[in-house]
Coordinates of C-alpha atoms in Angstrom, one line a residue:
M29 CA 99.8 80.2 77.1
S30 CA 98.4 83.6 77.9
L31 CA 99.3 87.3 77.2
L32 CA 100.2 89.7 79.9
F33 CA 99.6 92.8 77.7
P34 CA 97.2 91.7 74.9
L35 CA 97.1 95.3 73.6
G36 CA 100.6 94.7 72.3
L37 CA 99.0 92.8 69.4
L38 CA 97.8 96.1 68.0
A39 CA 101.3 96.4 66.6
L40 CA 100.2 93.9 63.9
A41 CA 98.8 96.9 62.1
A42 CA 102.4 97.5 61.0
W43 CA 101.8 94.7 58.5
L44 CA 100.4 97.4 56.1
V45 CA 103.9 98.9 55.7
P46 CA 105.7 96.0 54.0
L47 CA 102.5 95.2 52.0
L48 CA 102.3 98.8 50.6
I49 CA 106.1 98.9 50.0
H50 CA 106.0 95.7 47.9
L51 CA 103.0 96.9 46.0
A52 CA 104.6 100.2 45.2
R53 CA 108.0 98.6 44.2
R54 CA 106.7 95.8 42.0
H55 CA 108.1 95.5 38.4
Q56 CA 106.5 97.9 35.9
Y57 CA 106.2 96.6 32.3
A58 CA 106.2 99.5 29.8
P59 CA 104.5 98.7 26.5
L60 CA 106.5 99.1 23.3
D61 CA 104.6 100.0 20.2
F62 CA 105.5 98.5 16.8
A63 CA 104.7 100.3 13.6
A64 CA 102.9 97.2 12.2
L65 CA 100.6 97.0 15.2
R66 CA 99.2 100.6 15.1
W67 CA 96.6 99.7 12.5
L68 CA 95.2 96.9 14.6
Q69 CA 92.0 97.5 16.4
A70 CA 92.6 98.6 19.9
R71 CA 91.3 96.1 22.5
I72 CA 90.3 96.7 26.0
R73 CA 93.2 96.0 28.3
P74 CA 92.5 93.4 30.9
R75 CA 92.3 94.4 34.5
Q76 CA 95.6 94.0 36.3
K77 CA 95.7 91.6 39.2
I78 CA 97.2 92.4 42.6
R79 CA 100.5 90.5 42.8
F80 CA 103.6 90.8 44.9
D81 CA 107.2 90.6 43.8
A82 CA 109.7 88.8 46.1
W83 CA 107.0 87.2 48.1
P84 CA 109.5 85.1 50.3
L85 CA 111.0 88.4 51.4
L86 CA 107.6 89.8 52.1
L87 CA 106.7 86.7 54.2
V88 CA 109.9 87.0 56.3
R89 CA 109.1 90.7 56.9
L90 CA 105.6 89.9 58.0
L91 CA 106.9 87.2 60.4
L92 CA 109.4 89.7 61.8
L93 CA 106.6 92.2 62.6
A94 CA 104.4 89.5 64.0
A95 CA 107.2 88.4 66.4
L96 CA 107.8 92.0 67.5
A97 CA 104.0 92.4 68.2
L98 CA 104.0 89.2 70.2
L99 CA 107.0 90.4 72.2
L100 CA 105.1 93.5 73.1
A101 CA 102.2 91.4 74.3
R102 CA 104.6 89.4 76.6
P103 CA 103.3 85.8 76.3
V104 CA 103.8 83.4 79.2
L105 CA 103.6 79.7 79.2
H106 CA 101.8 77.9 82.1
G107 CA 102.6 74.5 83.4
G108 CA 105.9 72.7 83.0
A109 CA 108.3 71.3 85.5
A110 CA 109.0 73.6 88.5
D111 CA 112.4 73.9 90.1
I112 CA 111.9 72.4 93.6
H113 CA 115.4 72.7 94.9
P114 CA 115.7 72.9 98.8
V115 CA 115.5 76.4 100.3
T116 CA 116.8 77.4 103.7
V117 CA 116.0 80.7 105.4
V118 CA 117.7 82.2 108.4
A119 CA 116.0 84.9 110.6
P120 CA 118.1 88.1 111.1
G121 CA 120.0 88.1 114.4
L122 CA 121.4 84.6 113.9
D123 CA 124.8 83.7 112.6
G124 CA 124.0 82.6 109.1
T125 CA 127.6 81.7 108.2
A126 CA 127.9 79.3 111.1
L127 CA 124.5 77.7 110.4
R128 CA 125.4 77.2 106.7
G129 CA 128.7 75.6 107.7
Q130 CA 126.6 72.7 109.1
D131 CA 124.9 72.0 105.7
A132 CA 126.0 74.2 102.7
K133 CA 123.6 72.5 100.2
G134 CA 120.6 74.2 98.8
D135 CA 119.5 77.8 98.4
W136 CA 120.2 79.9 101.6
R137 CA 118.5 83.2 102.1
W138 CA 117.6 85.7 104.9
L139 CA 114.1 85.6 106.3
A140 CA 113.7 89.3 105.5
P141 CA 111.7 91.4 102.9
G142 CA 112.8 90.4 99.4
F143 CA 114.5 87.2 100.8
P144 CA 118.1 88.3 99.9
A145 CA 120.8 85.7 99.6
L146 CA 122.7 84.7 102.7
A147 CA 125.9 86.1 101.2
D148 CA 124.4 89.6 101.3
A149 CA 124.6 91.9 104.3
A150 CA 122.5 90.7 107.2
P151 CA 119.3 92.7 107.7
A152 CA 119.2 95.0 110.8
T153 CA 116.2 93.5 112.6
A154 CA 113.9 90.5 112.5
S155 CA 110.3 91.8 112.1
A156 CA 107.1 90.2 111.0
L157 CA 108.6 86.7 110.7
S158 CA 105.2 85.0 110.5
S159 CA 104.1 87.2 107.7
L160 CA 107.3 86.7 105.8
L161 CA 106.9 82.9 106.1
R162 CA 103.5 83.1 104.5
E163 CA 104.9 85.2 101.7
L164 CA 107.8 82.9 101.1
D165 CA 105.5 79.9 101.1
Q166 CA 103.5 81.4 98.2
T167 CA 106.6 82.4 96.4
L168 CA 108.3 79.0 96.3
P169 CA 106.9 76.3 93.9
A170 CA 104.8 73.6 95.5
G171 CA 106.8 70.7 96.8
A172 CA 110.0 72.6 97.4
P173 CA 111.6 71.6 100.7
L174 CA 111.8 74.5 103.2
T175 CA 114.1 74.8 106.3
V176 CA 113.6 77.7 108.7
Y177 CA 116.1 78.8 111.4
V178 CA 114.5 81.1 113.9
P179 CA 115.7 82.5 117.2
D180 CA 114.3 81.1 120.5
P181 CA 112.4 83.0 121.8
M182 CA 111.0 84.1 118.5
P183 CA 110.1 87.7 117.7
G184 CA 107.9 89.1 114.9
L185 CA 104.6 87.5 115.9
D186 CA 101.4 88.7 114.3
G187 CA 98.6 87.2 116.4
E188 CA 98.4 83.6 115.1
R189 CA 100.7 80.8 114.0
P190 CA 101.4 80.8 110.3
R191 CA 99.6 78.3 108.2
L192 CA 101.6 77.2 105.2
S193 CA 101.0 74.8 102.3
R194 CA 104.0 72.6 103.0
A195 CA 105.7 70.9 105.9
V196 CA 108.6 72.9 107.3
D197 CA 111.8 71.7 108.8
W198 CA 111.6 74.0 111.9
R199 CA 114.9 74.6 113.6
P200 CA 114.8 77.0 116.7
V201 CA 118.2 78.4 117.7
P202 CA 118.3 79.2 121.5
L203 CA 119.5 82.6 122.4
A204 CA 121.2 83.7 125.6
P205 CA 118.6 84.6 128.2
A206 CA 118.1 88.3 128.7
S207 CA 118.7 89.9 132.1
T208 CA 115.6 90.3 134.1
R209 CA 114.5 93.8 134.9
T210 CA 111.9 95.2 137.3
T211 CA 109.4 97.6 135.9
A212 CA 109.9 101.1 137.4
P213 CA 106.9 103.5 137.9
P214 CA 106.5 105.9 134.9
V215 CA 108.2 109.2 135.0
L216 CA 106.0 112.0 133.8
Q217 CA 107.7 114.4 131.3
V218 CA 105.7 117.6 130.7
G219 CA 106.0 119.4 127.4
G220 CA 104.7 122.8 126.3
E221 CA 102.8 125.3 128.4
I222 CA 100.7 124.0 131.3
A223 CA 98.4 125.7 133.8
E224 CA 99.5 125.8 137.4
G225 CA 96.6 123.8 138.6
E226 CA 97.3 121.0 136.1
Q227 CA 101.0 121.0 137.1
R228 CA 100.0 120.5 140.8
V229 CA 97.9 117.5 139.8
L230 CA 100.7 116.0 137.8
A231 CA 103.2 116.6 140.6
A232 CA 100.8 114.9 143.1
L233 CA 100.5 111.9 140.7
Q234 CA 104.3 111.6 140.4
R235 CA 104.8 111.7 144.2
A236 CA 102.1 109.0 144.6
W237 CA 104.0 106.7 142.2
S238 CA 107.6 107.2 143.0
N239 CA 107.9 109.9 145.7
Q240 CA 109.9 112.2 143.4
A241 CA 109.4 115.6 141.9
L242 CA 108.0 116.3 138.5
S243 CA 110.5 116.8 135.7
P244 CA 110.9 120.3 134.2
A245 CA 108.9 121.1 131.1
R246 CA 110.4 120.5 127.7
G247 CA 110.0 122.3 124.4
A248 CA 108.2 121.1 121.3
G249 CA 111.4 119.9 119.6
T250 CA 112.5 117.6 122.4
A251 CA 110.6 114.3 122.9
P252 CA 110.6 112.4 126.2
D253 CA 113.4 110.0 127.0
A254 CA 113.1 106.2 127.1
G255 CA 111.1 105.0 130.0
Q256 CA 109.2 108.3 130.5
T257 CA 105.6 109.1 129.8
G258 CA 105.0 112.3 128.0
V259 CA 102.4 114.9 129.0
W260 CA 101.2 117.4 126.4
L261 CA 98.3 119.5 127.7
A262 CA 99.0 122.6 125.7
A263 CA 96.4 123.9 123.2
A264 CA 98.8 123.5 120.3
P265 CA 98.8 120.2 118.4
L266 CA 101.2 117.5 119.3
P267 CA 104.6 118.3 117.8
A268 CA 106.2 116.2 115.1
A269 CA 109.0 115.0 117.4
W270 CA 106.4 113.8 120.0
Q271 CA 104.3 112.1 117.3
A272 CA 107.3 110.2 116.1
W273 CA 108.1 109.2 119.6
V274 CA 104.5 107.8 120.0
H275 CA 104.8 105.8 116.8
Q276 CA 108.0 104.3 118.2
G277 CA 106.2 102.9 121.2
G278 CA 106.1 105.8 123.6
S279 CA 103.1 106.9 125.7
V280 CA 101.8 110.5 125.8
L281 CA 98.9 112.0 127.8
V282 CA 97.2 114.8 125.8
A283 CA 94.5 117.4 126.5
P284 CA 90.8 116.6 125.8
G285 CA 89.7 117.2 122.2
A286 CA 86.6 117.1 120.1
A287 CA 84.6 113.9 120.2
E288 CA 85.6 111.8 117.2
A289 CA 85.8 108.2 116.1
G290 CA 88.9 106.1 116.7
W291 CA 89.2 106.6 120.5
M292 CA 88.3 103.8 122.9
P293 CA 87.7 104.3 126.7
V294 CA 90.4 102.8 128.9
L295 CA 89.5 104.3 132.3
R296 CA 86.2 105.1 133.9
D297 CA 85.2 106.6 137.3
A298 CA 82.9 105.0 139.9
E299 CA 79.8 106.2 138.1
G300 CA 80.9 104.8 134.7
A301 CA 81.8 108.1 133.1
V302 CA 84.8 107.9 130.8
V303 CA 88.0 109.6 132.2
L304 CA 90.7 108.5 129.8
E305 CA 90.6 107.3 126.2
R306 CA 93.2 105.7 123.9
S307 CA 93.7 106.3 120.2
E308 CA 93.3 103.2 118.1
A309 CA 95.5 104.6 115.3
Q310 CA 98.5 106.1 117.1
G311 CA 99.8 103.6 119.5
R312 CA 99.7 104.6 123.2
L313 CA 98.3 108.1 122.7
L314 CA 96.0 108.8 125.7
R315 CA 93.8 111.8 126.3
F316 CA 91.6 113.0 129.2
T317 CA 88.0 113.7 128.6
A318 CA 88.1 116.9 130.6
P319 CA 90.7 119.4 131.8
L320 CA 93.0 118.0 134.4
T321 CA 91.5 119.8 137.4
P322 CA 89.4 118.5 140.4
T323 CA 86.5 120.7 139.2
A324 CA 86.4 119.2 135.7
L325 CA 87.4 115.7 136.7
P326 CA 86.0 114.9 140.1
V327 CA 87.8 111.5 139.9
L328 CA 91.0 113.3 140.8
R329 CA 89.8 113.5 144.4
D330 CA 89.5 109.7 144.6
P331 CA 92.5 108.3 146.6
G332 CA 92.6 105.3 144.3
F333 CA 92.9 107.3 141.0
P334 CA 96.7 107.4 141.0
R335 CA 96.8 103.6 141.2
Q336 CA 94.2 103.2 138.5
L337 CA 96.0 105.5 136.1
L338 CA 99.3 103.7 136.9
A339 CA 97.7 100.4 135.9
V340 CA 96.7 101.9 132.5
L341 CA 100.2 103.4 131.8
A342 CA 102.0 100.3 132.9
A343 CA 99.7 97.9 131.0
P344 CA 101.9 95.4 129.1
A345 CA 102.2 95.8 125.3
P346 CA 101.0 93.0 123.1
P347 CA 103.4 90.0 123.2
T348 CA 106.2 90.2 120.7
L349 CA 108.2 87.2 121.9
A350 CA 107.2 83.5 122.2
A351 CA 108.9 80.2 122.4
A352 CA 109.9 79.2 118.9
A353 CA 108.6 75.6 119.4
T354 CA 105.0 77.0 119.9
Q355 CA 105.2 79.0 116.6
Q356 CA 106.0 76.1 114.2
P357 CA 103.9 76.6 111.1
L358 CA 100.7 74.6 110.6
R359 CA 99.7 72.8 107.5
G360 CA 96.6 73.6 105.4
G361 CA 97.6 76.9 103.7
A362 CA 96.7 77.6 100.1
T363 CA 98.8 75.8 97.5
P364 CA 101.0 78.3 95.6
L365 CA 100.1 78.8 92.0
P366 CA 102.8 77.6 89.5
A367 CA 104.9 80.5 88.3
P368 CA 104.4 81.1 84.5
R369 CA 107.5 81.0 82.3
E370 CA 108.3 84.1 80.2
L371 CA 108.8 83.5 76.4
S372 CA 110.5 86.8 75.8
P373 CA 114.0 85.4 75.6
W374 CA 112.9 82.9 72.9
L375 CA 111.1 85.6 71.0
L376 CA 114.1 87.9 71.1
A377 CA 116.3 85.1 69.6
L378 CA 113.6 84.5 66.9
I379 CA 113.5 88.2 66.1
V380 CA 117.3 88.3 65.7
L381 CA 117.2 85.3 63.3
L382 CA 114.4 86.8 61.2
F383 CA 116.1 90.1 61.0
A384 CA 119.3 88.5 59.8
L385 CA 117.4 86.4 57.2
E386 CA 115.5 89.5 56.0
R387 CA 118.7 91.5 55.5
A388 CA 120.3 88.6 53.7
M389 CA 117.4 88.3 51.3
A390 CA 117.0 92.0 50.8
T391 CA 120.6 92.5 49.9
S392 CA 121.0 89.4 47.8
P393 CA 122.3 90.1 44.2
R394 CA 119.6 87.8 42.8
R395 CA 116.9 90.3 43.6
G396 CA 118.3 92.8 41.2
A397 CA 116.9 96.3 41.0
G398 CA 113.4 95.3 41.9
A399 CA 114.1 95.0 45.7

């Protein structure tokens, strides 16, 4: 057994209250003088001993205060038999009701933050499934059977297969194949004020990629549309609407700024000089190392530059889908620690019983006026 809040035992100092009350309210014996005794030689009165009246009542009150102090300290009991009932989790996006109809036994939950019951509303999206599996593995007691239904292909990857402490009944559910789409060249969407020379360069790049004109410039409050690549070469900082669009997965080309950490080169010229950098903290935020003019960036005169820049902008994002069979969890994860049991409910019942006993003893007619 251990205490979650040991400082709660400081409440034991309240023991002084009933002790002082019982000392102050003990029976006082008044001496009665007799006429025949007044001629006797006065003797030294013996020293009075500390004694308590109604000591059973005092003991009950002390036990009541001790139980209250222990309740504040929140004792927990380690060990004991764990509940290892079967648990089944369903990834969002699957029909949990239909899957549960196949086998309604056990505890069914959504594979989502908080692991809500399957009867609750289905979560909106399936994200970070691998991380959620690791969290669930450490939440369940060791030895509890775990069944996992995931879509195939499986989203929510985080770089490696999850490694759990238990064997998992892995059940991929095939999804309908998505329609294939060809990747179209990026469409540049200019925002804010831009110099005439930079606009000519961007228009030439757009014609080299798709043989179409450059889109009209947009204001700070309107972010690019889906499938477009934003261009913000104004001196003003990137607007909030554009920053939110970057965090959602969009790409934006920005003007050169002060040299600082957190930017990695993604494009160099023939001499090895850095032409384009990418922010490591803000998704696909790209910036040129010099103004977008042939004088400042001689690489713009290179006929192969549009193709090189297109390769950077069209670079595939990190994989977010994989065949579910290849993501079956491995064994060898850390064994979850047994969850301690709270003793607060038992202490509350004990406190109620002690309080009832204390009231019964304090109001008993046998105590008389000395209570």
